[in-house]
Short mmCIF file of C-alpha atoms in Angstrom, two decimals:
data_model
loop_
_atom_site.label_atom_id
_atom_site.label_comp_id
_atom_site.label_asym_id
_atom_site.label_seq_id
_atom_site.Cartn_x
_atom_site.Cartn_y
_atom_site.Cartn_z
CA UNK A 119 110.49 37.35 129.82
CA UNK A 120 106.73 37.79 129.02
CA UNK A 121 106.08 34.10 127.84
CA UNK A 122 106.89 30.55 129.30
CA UNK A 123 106.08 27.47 127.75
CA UNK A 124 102.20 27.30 126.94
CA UNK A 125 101.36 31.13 127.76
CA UNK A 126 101.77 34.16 127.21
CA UNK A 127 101.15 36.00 130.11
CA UNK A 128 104.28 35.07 132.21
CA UNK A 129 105.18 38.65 132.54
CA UNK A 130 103.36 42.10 132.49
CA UNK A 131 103.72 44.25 129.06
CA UNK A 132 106.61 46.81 129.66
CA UNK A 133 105.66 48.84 125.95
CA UNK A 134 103.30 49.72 124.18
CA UNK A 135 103.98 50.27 120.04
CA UNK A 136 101.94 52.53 117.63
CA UNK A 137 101.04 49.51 114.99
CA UNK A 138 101.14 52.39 112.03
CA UNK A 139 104.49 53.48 112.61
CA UNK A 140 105.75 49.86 113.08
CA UNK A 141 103.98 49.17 110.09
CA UNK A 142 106.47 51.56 108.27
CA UNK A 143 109.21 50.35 109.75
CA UNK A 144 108.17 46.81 108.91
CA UNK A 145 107.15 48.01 105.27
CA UNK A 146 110.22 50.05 104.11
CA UNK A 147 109.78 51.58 101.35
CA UNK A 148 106.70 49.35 100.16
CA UNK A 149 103.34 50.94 100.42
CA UNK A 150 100.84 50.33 102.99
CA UNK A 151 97.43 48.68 101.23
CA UNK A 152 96.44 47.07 104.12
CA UNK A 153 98.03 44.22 103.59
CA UNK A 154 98.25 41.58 106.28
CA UNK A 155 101.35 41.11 108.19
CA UNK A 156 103.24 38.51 109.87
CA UNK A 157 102.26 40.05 113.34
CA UNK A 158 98.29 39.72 112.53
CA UNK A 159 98.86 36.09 112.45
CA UNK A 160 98.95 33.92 115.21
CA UNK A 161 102.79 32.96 115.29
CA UNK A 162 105.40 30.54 117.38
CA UNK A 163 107.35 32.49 119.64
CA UNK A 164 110.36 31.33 121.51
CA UNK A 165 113.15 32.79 124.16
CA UNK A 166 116.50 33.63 122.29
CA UNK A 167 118.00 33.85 125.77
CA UNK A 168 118.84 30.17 127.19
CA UNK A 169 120.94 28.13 129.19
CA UNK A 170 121.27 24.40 129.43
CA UNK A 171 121.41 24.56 133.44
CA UNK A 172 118.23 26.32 133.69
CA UNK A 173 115.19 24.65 134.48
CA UNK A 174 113.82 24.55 131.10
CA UNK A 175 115.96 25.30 127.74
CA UNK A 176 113.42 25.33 124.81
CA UNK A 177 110.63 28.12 126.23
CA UNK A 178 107.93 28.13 123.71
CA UNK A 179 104.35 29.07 123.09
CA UNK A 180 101.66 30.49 120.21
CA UNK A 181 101.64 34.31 120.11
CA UNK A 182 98.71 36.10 120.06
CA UNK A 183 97.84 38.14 116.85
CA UNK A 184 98.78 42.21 116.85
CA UNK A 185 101.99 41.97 118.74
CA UNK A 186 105.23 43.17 117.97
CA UNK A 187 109.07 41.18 119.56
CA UNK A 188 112.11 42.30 120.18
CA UNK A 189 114.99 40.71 118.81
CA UNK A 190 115.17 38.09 122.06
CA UNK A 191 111.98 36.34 121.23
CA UNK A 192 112.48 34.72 118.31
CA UNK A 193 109.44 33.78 115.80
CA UNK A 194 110.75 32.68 112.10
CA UNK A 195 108.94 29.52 112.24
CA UNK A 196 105.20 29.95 110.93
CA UNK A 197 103.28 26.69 109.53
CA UNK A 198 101.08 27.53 107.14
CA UNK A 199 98.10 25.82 109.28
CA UNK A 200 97.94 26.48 112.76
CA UNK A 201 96.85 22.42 113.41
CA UNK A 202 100.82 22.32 112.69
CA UNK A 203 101.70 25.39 114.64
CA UNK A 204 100.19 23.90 117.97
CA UNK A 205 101.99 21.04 117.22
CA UNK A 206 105.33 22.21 116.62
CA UNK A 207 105.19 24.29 119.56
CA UNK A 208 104.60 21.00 121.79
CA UNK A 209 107.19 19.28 120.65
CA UNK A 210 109.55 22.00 121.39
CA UNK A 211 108.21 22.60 124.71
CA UNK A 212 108.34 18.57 125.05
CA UNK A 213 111.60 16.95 127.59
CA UNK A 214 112.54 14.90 124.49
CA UNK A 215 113.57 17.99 122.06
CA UNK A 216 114.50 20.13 125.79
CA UNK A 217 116.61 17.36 126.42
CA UNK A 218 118.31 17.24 122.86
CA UNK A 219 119.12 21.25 122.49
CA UNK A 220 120.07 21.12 125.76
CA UNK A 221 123.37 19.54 124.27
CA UNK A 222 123.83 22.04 122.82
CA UNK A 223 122.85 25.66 123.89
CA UNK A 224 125.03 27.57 125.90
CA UNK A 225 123.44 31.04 126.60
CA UNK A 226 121.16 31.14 123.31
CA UNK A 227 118.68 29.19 121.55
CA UNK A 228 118.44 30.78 117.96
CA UNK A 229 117.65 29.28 115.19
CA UNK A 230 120.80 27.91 113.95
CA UNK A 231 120.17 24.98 116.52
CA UNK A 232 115.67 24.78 116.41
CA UNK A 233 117.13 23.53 112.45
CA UNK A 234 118.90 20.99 113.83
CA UNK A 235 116.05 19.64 115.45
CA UNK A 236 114.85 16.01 114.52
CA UNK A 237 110.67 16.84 114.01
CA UNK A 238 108.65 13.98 112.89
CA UNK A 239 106.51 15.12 109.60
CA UNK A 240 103.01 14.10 110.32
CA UNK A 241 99.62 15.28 109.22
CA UNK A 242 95.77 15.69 110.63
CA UNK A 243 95.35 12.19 108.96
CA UNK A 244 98.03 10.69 111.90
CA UNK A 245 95.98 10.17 115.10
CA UNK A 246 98.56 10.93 117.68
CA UNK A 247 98.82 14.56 115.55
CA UNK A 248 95.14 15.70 116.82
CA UNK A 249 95.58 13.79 120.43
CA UNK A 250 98.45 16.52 120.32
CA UNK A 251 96.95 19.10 118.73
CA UNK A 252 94.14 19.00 121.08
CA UNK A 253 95.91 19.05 124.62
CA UNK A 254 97.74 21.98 123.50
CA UNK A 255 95.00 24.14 121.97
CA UNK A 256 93.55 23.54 125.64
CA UNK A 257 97.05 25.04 127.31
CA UNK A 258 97.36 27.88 125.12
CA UNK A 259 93.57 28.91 124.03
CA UNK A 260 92.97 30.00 128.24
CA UNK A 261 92.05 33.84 126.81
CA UNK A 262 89.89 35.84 123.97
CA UNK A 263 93.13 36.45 122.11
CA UNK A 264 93.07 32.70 121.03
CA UNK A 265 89.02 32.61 120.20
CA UNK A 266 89.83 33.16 116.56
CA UNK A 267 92.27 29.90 116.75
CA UNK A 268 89.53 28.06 119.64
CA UNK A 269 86.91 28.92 116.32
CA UNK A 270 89.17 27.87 113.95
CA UNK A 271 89.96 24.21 115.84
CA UNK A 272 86.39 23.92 116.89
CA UNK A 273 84.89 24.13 113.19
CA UNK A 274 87.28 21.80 112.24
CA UNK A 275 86.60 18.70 114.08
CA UNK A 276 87.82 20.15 117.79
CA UNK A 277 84.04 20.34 118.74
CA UNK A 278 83.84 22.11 122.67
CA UNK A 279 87.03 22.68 122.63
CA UNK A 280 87.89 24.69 125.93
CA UNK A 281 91.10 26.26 127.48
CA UNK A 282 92.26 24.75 130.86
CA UNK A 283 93.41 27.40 133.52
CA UNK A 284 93.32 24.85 136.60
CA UNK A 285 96.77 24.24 137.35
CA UNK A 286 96.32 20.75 138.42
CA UNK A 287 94.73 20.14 135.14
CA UNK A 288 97.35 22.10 133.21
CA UNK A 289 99.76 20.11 134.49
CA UNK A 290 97.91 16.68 133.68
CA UNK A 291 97.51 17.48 130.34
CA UNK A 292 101.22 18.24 129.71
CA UNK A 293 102.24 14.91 131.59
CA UNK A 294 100.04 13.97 128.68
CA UNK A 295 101.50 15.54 126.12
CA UNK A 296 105.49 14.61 127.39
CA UNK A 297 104.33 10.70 127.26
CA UNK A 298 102.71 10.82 124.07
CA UNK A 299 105.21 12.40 121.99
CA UNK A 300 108.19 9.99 124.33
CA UNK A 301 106.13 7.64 122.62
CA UNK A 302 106.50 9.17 119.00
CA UNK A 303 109.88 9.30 119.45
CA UNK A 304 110.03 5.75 120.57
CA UNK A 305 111.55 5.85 123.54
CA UNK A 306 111.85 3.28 126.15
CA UNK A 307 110.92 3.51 129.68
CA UNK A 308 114.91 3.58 130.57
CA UNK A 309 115.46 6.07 128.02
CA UNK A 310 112.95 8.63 128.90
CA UNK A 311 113.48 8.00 132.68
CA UNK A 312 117.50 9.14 131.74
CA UNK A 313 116.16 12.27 129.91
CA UNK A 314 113.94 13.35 132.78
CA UNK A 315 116.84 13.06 135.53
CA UNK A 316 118.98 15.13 133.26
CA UNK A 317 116.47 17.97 134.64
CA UNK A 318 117.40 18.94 138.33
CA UNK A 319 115.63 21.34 138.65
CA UNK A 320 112.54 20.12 137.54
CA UNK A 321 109.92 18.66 140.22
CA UNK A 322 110.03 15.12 140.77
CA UNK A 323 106.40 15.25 141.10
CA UNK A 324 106.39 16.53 137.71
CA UNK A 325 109.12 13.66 136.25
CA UNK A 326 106.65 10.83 138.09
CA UNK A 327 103.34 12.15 136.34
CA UNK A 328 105.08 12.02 133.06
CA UNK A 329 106.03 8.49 134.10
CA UNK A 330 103.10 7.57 134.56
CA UNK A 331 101.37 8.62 131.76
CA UNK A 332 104.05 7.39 129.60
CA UNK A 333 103.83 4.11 130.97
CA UNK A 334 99.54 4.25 130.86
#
């Protein structure tokens, strides 16, 4: 309950962990050298817990490093670069792939349907991967537990690359986001306008600025 799509601060932190012991317990019998973990890494995190009639099905974001999950938020996908990490997670958090495990979640999404998932394989060298890339380093980099990842992006031909906290903004920028990747999926403006009325829930303010965008 912590996270929602692009952020991680949803809800308030209910416990606190001793990150030697969980070390142990994440070690077993190996021996602590200091050897970096998958929880000092900034990782994709999604909700286990899911319905198709809630407002959103695929709840996704990038997890800050030096945080330990429960079993409900699930985070077994890791790209070795995290160009491809912010990708991934827009794409999941994108009406097209909502719209697609929707069919087929009933009260979880694990990972047995996230590999079903159709993702399209492309690279820095694809220019629709960095327009991507970009918008959603500026959703998720909003605190200084993404400056590492805001260094990383910025050093690497993301020059003043900033986090967006204005809502108004926010929300432009994911209208952004749903057209271009409606786009990579090569949808038509019938198609996409059917996926975005299969969400009731959702604001139709929202569903027109994605419209719009998609059709700009």
């Amino acid at each position: 309950k912590m996270i929602h799509q692009f952020t991680h601060l949803w809800g308030e932190p209910r416990y606190w962990v001793d990150e030697q012991e969980a070390r142990k317990v994440l070690l077993g019998k190996e021996t602590d050298t200091g050897q970096k973990l998958d929880y000092q890494g900034f990782r994709i995190g999604f909700r286990d817990v899911a319905s198709s009639t809630n407002e959103r099905t695929m709840i996704a974001t990038v997890l800050p490093k030096n945080i330990f999950l429960g079993n409900t938020l699930i985070n077994s996908i890791q790209p070795k670069e995290n160009k491809m990490l912010l990708f991934i997670v827009a794409l999941f958090n994108s009406f097209v792939i909502d719209w697609l495990i929707r069919q087929k979640v009933t009260a979880h999404c694990n990972m047995f349907y996230v590999y079903q998932l159709v993702i399209p394989r492309l690279t820095a060298t694809d220019p629709i991967f960095n327009e991507i890339v970009r918008r959603t380093a500026q959703l998720i980099c909003t605190t200084p537990d993404y400056d590492d990842l805001r260094a990383e992006l910025n050093a690497t031909g993301f020059k003043d690359l900033q986090g967006q906290t204005d809502p108004t903004q926010r929300a432009q920028l994911r209208a952004e986001l749903d057209a271009l990747i409606a786009h990579l999926y090569g949808l038509t403006d019938e198609e996409l306008t059917h996926i975005l009325n299969t969400f009731p829930l959702v604001a139709e303010e929202v569903k027109r600025g994605v419209l719009e965008k998609f059709r700009d």
